[in-house]
Short mmCIF file of C-alpha atoms in Angstrom, two decimals:
data_model
loop_
_atom_site.label_atom_id
_atom_site.label_comp_id
_atom_site.label_asym_id
_atom_site.label_seq_id
_atom_site.Cartn_x
_atom_site.Cartn_y
_atom_site.Cartn_z
CA MET A 1 138.36 82.79 31.65
CA GLY A 2 134.95 82.73 29.98
CA GLU A 3 134.42 80.01 27.43
CA GLU A 4 136.10 77.07 29.16
CA ALA A 5 135.10 73.62 28.67
CA LYS A 6 132.78 72.34 31.41
CA GLY A 7 132.48 68.74 32.54
CA ILE A 8 135.04 66.06 33.30
CA LEU A 9 138.17 66.92 31.47
CA ALA A 10 140.51 64.16 32.50
CA VAL A 11 140.59 61.19 34.94
CA ILE A 12 143.69 60.12 36.92
CA MET A 13 144.00 56.87 38.84
CA THR A 14 146.22 54.07 39.81
CA ASP A 15 143.69 51.16 39.38
CA LYS A 16 142.96 51.01 35.66
CA ASN A 17 139.85 48.85 35.97
CA LYS A 18 137.87 51.57 37.64
CA VAL A 19 137.38 53.77 34.63
CA THR A 20 136.69 53.43 30.95
CA GLY A 21 135.11 55.70 28.39
CA ALA A 22 135.84 58.61 26.24
CA VAL A 23 137.80 60.80 28.64
CA PRO A 24 141.43 61.39 28.77
CA ILE A 25 142.57 58.85 31.37
CA PHE A 26 146.03 59.12 33.05
CA ILE A 27 147.24 55.90 34.89
CA ALA A 28 149.74 56.66 37.72
CA ASP A 29 152.01 54.09 39.33
CA SER A 30 151.70 55.59 42.78
CA GLU A 31 149.83 57.87 44.95
CA GLU A 32 152.44 60.68 44.72
CA GLU A 33 152.39 60.35 40.91
CA LYS A 34 148.67 60.66 40.86
CA GLU A 35 148.63 63.84 42.88
CA LYS A 36 151.40 65.31 40.79
CA THR A 37 149.71 64.46 37.70
CA ALA A 38 146.39 65.82 38.81
CA LEU A 39 148.02 69.00 39.95
CA ILE A 40 149.74 69.63 36.71
CA LEU A 41 146.71 68.87 34.73
CA ALA A 42 144.54 71.08 36.90
CA LYS A 43 146.93 74.01 36.63
CA SER A 44 147.25 73.59 32.78
CA LEU A 45 143.47 73.30 32.28
CA ASP A 46 142.70 76.07 34.95
CA ALA A 47 140.37 73.48 36.41
CA MET A 48 139.78 71.66 39.66
CA VAL A 49 140.79 68.40 41.11
CA HIS A 50 138.01 66.30 42.76
CA ASP A 51 138.42 63.09 44.55
CA LEU A 52 135.83 60.14 44.12
CA GLU A 53 137.27 58.51 47.26
CA ASN A 54 137.81 55.27 45.59
CA GLY A 55 141.32 56.11 44.27
CA VAL A 56 140.16 58.01 41.36
CA TYR A 57 140.77 61.76 40.90
CA PHE A 58 138.98 63.52 38.06
CA ILE A 59 139.38 67.05 36.68
CA VAL A 60 136.45 69.36 36.16
CA GLY A 61 136.44 72.72 34.42
CA HIS A 62 134.10 75.02 36.33
CA MET B 1 117.49 134.23 42.00
CA ILE B 2 117.88 133.32 45.65
CA VAL B 3 115.21 130.71 45.10
CA ILE B 4 116.96 128.96 42.29
CA LEU B 5 120.31 129.25 44.18
CA ALA B 6 118.87 127.75 47.35
CA GLY B 7 117.19 124.79 45.57
CA THR B 8 120.38 124.06 43.53
CA MET B 9 122.57 124.22 46.60
CA ALA B 10 120.46 121.82 48.35
CA GLY B 11 120.20 119.36 45.56
CA ILE B 12 124.14 119.44 44.94
CA LEU B 13 124.64 119.03 48.75
CA THR B 14 122.32 115.94 48.58
CA ARG B 15 124.24 114.41 45.75
CA LEU B 16 127.54 115.02 47.40
CA LEU B 17 126.50 113.34 50.58
CA LEU B 18 125.06 110.43 48.79
CA LEU B 19 128.26 109.96 46.61
CA LYS B 20 130.46 108.61 49.43
CA LEU B 21 132.40 105.38 48.72
CA ASP B 22 130.65 102.66 50.67
CA TYR B 23 130.55 98.88 50.63
CA ARG B 24 129.45 98.85 46.90
CA GLN B 25 132.99 100.17 46.24
CA TYR B 26 131.48 102.16 43.31
CA PRO B 27 132.25 104.47 41.80
CA GLY B 28 135.84 104.16 43.00
CA TYR B 29 137.41 106.40 40.49
CA PRO B 30 137.62 110.27 40.00
CA HIS B 31 135.89 110.40 36.68
CA GLY B 32 132.88 108.40 38.04
CA TYR B 33 132.59 110.90 40.81
CA ILE B 34 132.78 113.90 38.39
CA SER B 35 130.16 112.41 36.04
CA HIS B 36 127.74 111.63 38.80
CA PHE B 37 128.54 115.08 40.46
CA SER B 38 127.72 116.99 37.37
CA LEU B 39 124.57 115.09 36.50
CA GLY B 40 123.37 115.68 40.02
CA ALA B 41 124.17 119.52 39.61
CA ILE B 42 122.18 119.47 36.50
CA ALA B 43 119.26 117.59 38.07
CA SER B 44 119.14 119.94 41.00
CA ALA B 45 119.36 123.13 38.67
CA LEU B 46 116.38 121.77 36.86
CA GLY B 47 114.43 121.04 39.81
CA ALA B 48 115.12 124.51 41.30
CA VAL B 49 114.43 126.38 38.05
CA ALA B 50 110.98 124.74 37.63
CA VAL B 51 109.63 126.59 40.71
CA PRO B 52 109.96 130.31 39.45
CA ALA B 53 108.98 129.17 36.03
CA LEU B 54 105.65 127.82 37.48
CA MET B 55 105.30 130.96 39.46
CA ASN B 56 105.27 132.94 36.20
CA LYS B 57 102.57 130.62 35.08
CA ASP B 58 105.03 129.03 32.53
CA PHE B 59 103.62 125.59 32.69
CA THR B 60 105.70 124.30 29.85
CA ALA B 61 108.61 124.10 32.39
CA PHE B 62 107.34 120.86 33.61
CA THR B 63 108.11 119.17 30.13
CA PHE B 64 111.88 120.03 30.97
CA LEU B 65 111.53 117.73 34.13
CA ALA B 66 110.19 115.00 31.79
CA LEU B 67 113.17 115.40 29.54
CA ALA B 68 115.51 115.22 32.61
CA ALA B 69 113.84 111.98 33.63
CA GLN B 70 114.49 110.56 30.08
CA GLN B 71 118.30 111.58 30.72
CA PHE B 72 118.47 109.73 34.08
CA ARG B 73 117.08 106.59 32.56
CA GLU B 74 119.76 106.67 30.09
CA ILE B 75 122.23 106.93 33.22
CA ARG B 76 120.73 103.68 34.35
CA ASN B 77 121.51 101.99 31.00
CA ILE B 78 125.12 103.41 30.95
CA GLU B 79 126.04 102.31 34.53
CA ARG B 80 124.48 98.79 33.85
CA GLN B 81 126.69 98.43 30.56
CA THR B 82 129.86 99.77 32.26
CA LEU B 83 129.47 97.22 35.16
CA GLU B 84 128.54 94.31 32.96
CA ASN B 85 131.61 94.96 30.90
CA LEU B 86 133.82 95.30 33.87
CA GLU B 87 132.25 92.00 35.24
CA GLU B 88 133.92 89.83 32.56
CA THR B 89 137.36 90.42 33.90
CA ARG B 90 136.36 89.93 37.65
CA LEU B 91 137.34 86.89 39.60
CA GLU B 92 134.50 87.22 41.98
CA LYS B 93 131.51 88.30 40.02
CA ARG B 94 129.17 91.04 41.35
CA GLY B 95 126.16 89.27 39.80
CA LYS B 96 123.54 90.68 37.59
CA ASP B 97 121.23 91.50 40.54
CA TYR B 98 123.86 93.65 42.16
CA ILE B 99 124.63 95.49 38.92
CA GLU B 100 120.91 96.18 38.29
CA GLY B 101 120.79 97.38 41.99
CA ILE B 102 123.62 99.73 41.57
CA ALA B 103 122.35 101.14 38.11
CA ARG B 104 118.84 101.62 39.77
CA THR B 105 120.24 103.50 42.72
CA PHE B 106 122.18 105.91 40.48
CA GLU B 107 118.92 106.66 38.61
CA ALA B 108 116.85 107.07 41.61
CA ARG B 109 119.35 109.39 43.34
CA ASN B 110 119.06 111.77 40.49
CA TYR B 111 115.36 111.97 41.09
CA LEU B 112 115.93 112.49 44.75
CA VAL B 113 118.25 115.35 44.04
CA MET B 114 115.71 116.80 41.73
CA GLY B 115 112.92 116.52 44.21
CA THR B 116 115.10 118.04 46.94
CA ALA B 117 116.00 121.09 44.82
CA PHE B 118 112.37 121.44 43.86
CA ILE B 119 111.00 121.35 47.40
CA THR B 120 113.69 123.57 48.72
CA SER B 121 113.02 126.14 46.06
CA ILE B 122 109.32 126.15 47.07
CA ALA B 123 110.41 126.57 50.68
CA ALA B 124 112.63 129.61 49.74
CA MET B 125 109.81 131.02 47.81
CA LEU B 126 107.33 130.90 50.67
CA ALA B 127 109.51 131.10 53.75
CA GLY B 128 112.64 132.84 52.68
CA ILE B 129 116.22 131.73 53.02
CA TRP B 130 115.79 130.34 56.51
CA GLY B 131 112.88 128.24 55.65
CA ALA B 132 114.76 126.86 52.65
CA ALA B 133 117.77 126.09 54.86
CA ALA B 134 115.46 124.16 57.30
CA MET B 135 113.62 122.41 54.44
CA ALA B 136 116.96 121.25 52.89
CA LEU B 137 118.17 120.01 56.31
CA ILE B 138 115.11 117.86 56.63
CA LEU B 139 115.18 116.58 53.11
CA ILE B 140 118.93 115.79 53.31
CA LEU B 141 118.28 113.78 56.59
CA PHE B 142 115.51 112.01 54.88
CA SER B 143 117.80 111.02 51.95
CA LYS B 144 120.35 109.89 54.15
CA THR B 145 118.34 107.76 56.53
CA PHE B 146 115.34 106.56 54.40
CA MET B 147 117.08 105.88 51.17
CA ALA B 148 120.29 104.27 52.69
CA GLY B 149 118.84 100.74 52.18
CA LYS B 150 119.23 97.77 54.56
CA ASN B 151 122.12 95.64 55.09
CA ILE B 152 122.38 91.83 55.67
CA GLY B 153 123.15 92.49 59.29
CA ASP B 154 119.58 93.94 59.72
CA ILE B 155 117.89 90.78 58.65
CA CYS B 156 120.29 87.97 59.55
CA GLU B 157 122.56 86.79 62.26
CA VAL B 158 126.08 86.26 61.22
CA VAL B 159 128.14 83.74 63.33
CA PRO B 160 131.46 82.14 62.99
CA ALA B 161 131.58 78.59 61.65
CA GLN B 162 133.92 75.90 61.34
CA VAL B 163 135.65 74.90 57.85
CA HIS B 164 136.40 71.18 57.95
CA PHE B 165 136.67 68.19 55.64
CA LYS B 166 134.60 65.06 55.50
CA ASN B 167 137.20 62.93 53.59
CA SER B 168 137.59 65.02 50.52
CA LEU B 169 134.35 67.03 50.94
CA LEU B 170 134.87 70.62 52.11
CA CYS B 171 132.15 71.52 54.61
CA VAL B 172 131.21 74.62 56.65
CA ASN B 173 129.38 73.39 59.78
CA GLU B 174 126.87 70.66 58.41
CA ILE B 175 126.78 72.10 54.86
CA ASP B 176 128.74 70.26 52.14
CA PHE B 177 130.30 72.57 49.55
CA MET B 178 132.62 70.67 47.13
CA SER B 179 135.05 67.82 46.72
CA VAL B 180 138.76 68.92 47.02
CA GLY B 181 140.85 66.28 45.51
CA LEU B 182 144.41 67.27 46.40
CA PRO B 183 145.64 66.50 49.89
CA GLU B 184 147.98 69.69 49.84
CA MET B 185 145.06 71.86 48.86
CA ARG B 186 142.77 70.39 51.59
CA GLN B 187 145.54 71.15 54.19
CA LYS B 188 146.04 74.70 53.05
CA ILE B 189 142.19 75.20 53.12
CA GLN B 190 141.96 73.77 56.54
CA HIS B 191 144.48 76.05 57.88
CA GLU B 192 143.66 79.21 56.26
CA ALA B 193 139.93 79.31 55.22
CA LEU B 194 137.34 81.06 57.20
CA GLY B 195 133.66 80.31 57.48
CA VAL B 196 130.48 81.79 58.61
CA MET B 197 126.83 80.90 59.07
CA ILE B 198 124.33 83.49 58.03
CA LYS B 199 121.05 82.77 59.98
CA PRO B 200 117.91 84.54 58.70
CA LYS B 201 115.89 86.19 61.42
CA ASN B 202 112.64 85.37 59.95
CA ASP B 203 110.88 84.09 56.82
CA ASN B 204 111.33 87.15 54.92
CA ALA B 205 115.15 86.99 55.40
CA ARG B 206 115.21 83.37 54.53
CA ALA B 207 113.46 83.96 51.11
CA THR B 208 115.89 86.89 50.47
CA LEU B 209 118.83 84.69 51.13
CA HIS B 210 117.33 82.06 48.67
CA ASP B 211 118.22 84.49 46.01
CA LEU B 212 121.43 83.53 44.21
CA GLY B 213 122.11 87.18 43.30
CA GLN B 214 122.04 88.10 46.93
CA ARG B 215 124.48 85.50 47.75
CA MET B 216 126.82 86.56 44.87
CA ALA B 217 126.69 90.11 46.31
CA ILE B 218 127.63 88.76 49.64
CA THR B 219 130.66 86.55 48.32
CA HIS B 220 131.71 89.60 46.16
CA THR B 221 131.72 92.19 48.98
CA VAL B 222 133.50 89.70 51.43
CA ALA B 223 136.19 88.98 48.77
CA LEU B 224 136.64 92.72 48.00
CA VAL B 225 137.03 93.75 51.58
CA MET B 226 139.05 90.81 52.93
CA GLY B 227 140.95 90.06 49.81
CA SER B 228 140.63 86.45 48.24
CA LYS B 229 143.32 83.87 47.35
CA LYS B 230 141.47 82.96 44.36
CA GLU B 231 143.50 82.78 41.02
CA VAL B 232 142.54 82.00 37.61
CA ASP B 233 144.20 78.52 37.92
CA ILE B 234 142.93 77.90 41.54
CA PRO B 235 139.18 77.35 41.40
CA GLU B 236 139.32 75.68 44.79
CA PHE B 237 139.69 79.20 46.44
CA THR B 238 136.52 80.69 44.97
CA PRO B 239 134.55 82.12 47.76
CA LEU B 240 131.06 80.19 48.02
CA ALA B 241 127.87 80.66 49.72
CA ARG B 242 125.62 77.51 50.02
CA LYS B 243 122.25 77.00 51.54
CA ASN B 244 121.21 74.47 54.11
CA PRO B 245 118.16 73.20 52.34
CA ASP B 246 116.21 72.44 55.50
CA THR B 247 116.75 75.53 57.59
CA GLY B 248 117.43 78.16 54.80
CA GLU B 249 120.84 79.14 56.55
CA ILE B 250 123.59 80.16 54.44
CA ALA B 251 127.16 79.03 55.02
CA LEU B 252 129.87 80.99 53.55
CA TYR B 253 133.43 79.85 52.68
CA ILE B 254 136.42 82.14 51.77
CA MET B 255 140.02 82.02 51.40
CA PRO B 256 140.89 85.38 52.72
CA VAL B 257 144.16 87.21 52.40
CA GLU B 258 143.58 88.76 55.80
CA LYS B 259 142.49 85.96 58.07
CA ASP B 260 140.24 87.81 60.57
CA MET B 261 136.82 86.62 61.83
CA THR B 262 135.56 89.90 63.09
CA SER B 263 136.20 91.67 59.84
CA LEU B 264 134.52 88.78 57.87
CA ILE B 265 131.46 89.03 59.94
CA MET B 266 131.27 92.79 59.53
CA ALA B 267 131.73 92.56 55.87
CA VAL B 268 128.92 90.06 55.61
CA GLN B 269 126.71 92.13 57.84
CA ARG B 270 127.36 95.36 55.88
CA THR B 271 126.62 93.83 52.43
CA PRO B 272 123.75 95.88 51.00
CA LEU B 273 120.44 94.12 50.71
CA LEU B 274 119.56 93.92 47.08
CA GLU B 275 116.29 95.46 46.17
CA SER B 276 115.60 92.63 43.66
CA ALA B 277 116.20 90.10 46.17
CA ARG B 278 114.08 91.41 48.87
CA VAL B 279 110.91 89.56 49.23
CA LYS B 280 108.31 89.53 51.91
CA PRO B 281 106.21 86.35 52.02
CA LEU B 282 105.19 87.34 55.55
CA LYS B 283 103.21 90.16 54.02
CA THR B 284 100.85 87.69 52.50
CA GLN B 285 98.26 85.61 54.37
CA ALA B 286 99.48 82.25 52.74
CA GLY B 287 103.24 83.24 53.87
CA ARG B 288 101.93 83.72 57.29
CA ILE B 289 100.26 80.60 57.55
CA ALA B 290 103.14 78.75 56.18
CA ALA B 291 105.41 80.33 58.62
CA ASP B 292 103.54 78.65 61.77
#
């Protein structure tokens, strides 16, 4: 706990046209893979998965 | 001798009665009890001894009281430091306001004890042992009732609320909390979370709930009493309290270990009202005009 990075730590999506930029981007082939990737990333980073509701998940350290 | 004894006993009794474990859950360990009990005993002895010394026209005795006050201020610092250190490893933070409130209470209680001992000693001197006993009783009752502090339940109404999702947004009644991305997580929250609305009874209460420290105190107390499913790697389960910006009502969301609405409402109601959060805009003219 304590000094964790804040802000967007990673972005996970199926449609690679939605996001560009200097964030780790993970492209999944299916919804299931997207959820699983998001879960594993969130657990490894002690962070939380948010949903942009346009098919993009992003992970934020709080 | 009887005078000193009477005062000291009254002081110690006051400290003991004020040292019960309450919703602050502090001090929750034997050594904490012992240190506060001993300080209380010292405070009462000092207060009691001052009276015969003054009767002997030994006015320097009062400087000892000043010395004692210095010591009690030190207590406040120690309490604050201890609690701040413990805070780092807590999942649900107490918050600085709450810590300050607890530290101040510990300091103030010692003054209260000293005052009780002092006045009881005077009573013993003037009216004998029965007079002292009566005075001690009055003072102890005073300490118990007037110094008890208020609770959230005194200034707010707490009613059950519904935890639901607007797509990925977690809401309690009409208030949005946060986006929860994972469908599994949403399902779990939907099934296991509890929510309440805390409705301020007047503008004073609304201003008090506006204070973030007071809200942290509420979430901390609730998590402590009900248990919380939050873990280091599950920030989704953090108990949260968010304000409805239009009405000033606070919605509370928690993933309790014990899912019981009655106990949640009770825990919120019994959360101590923080002195630092208490504001009274209605006491000012401008505040009263604004309230219309």
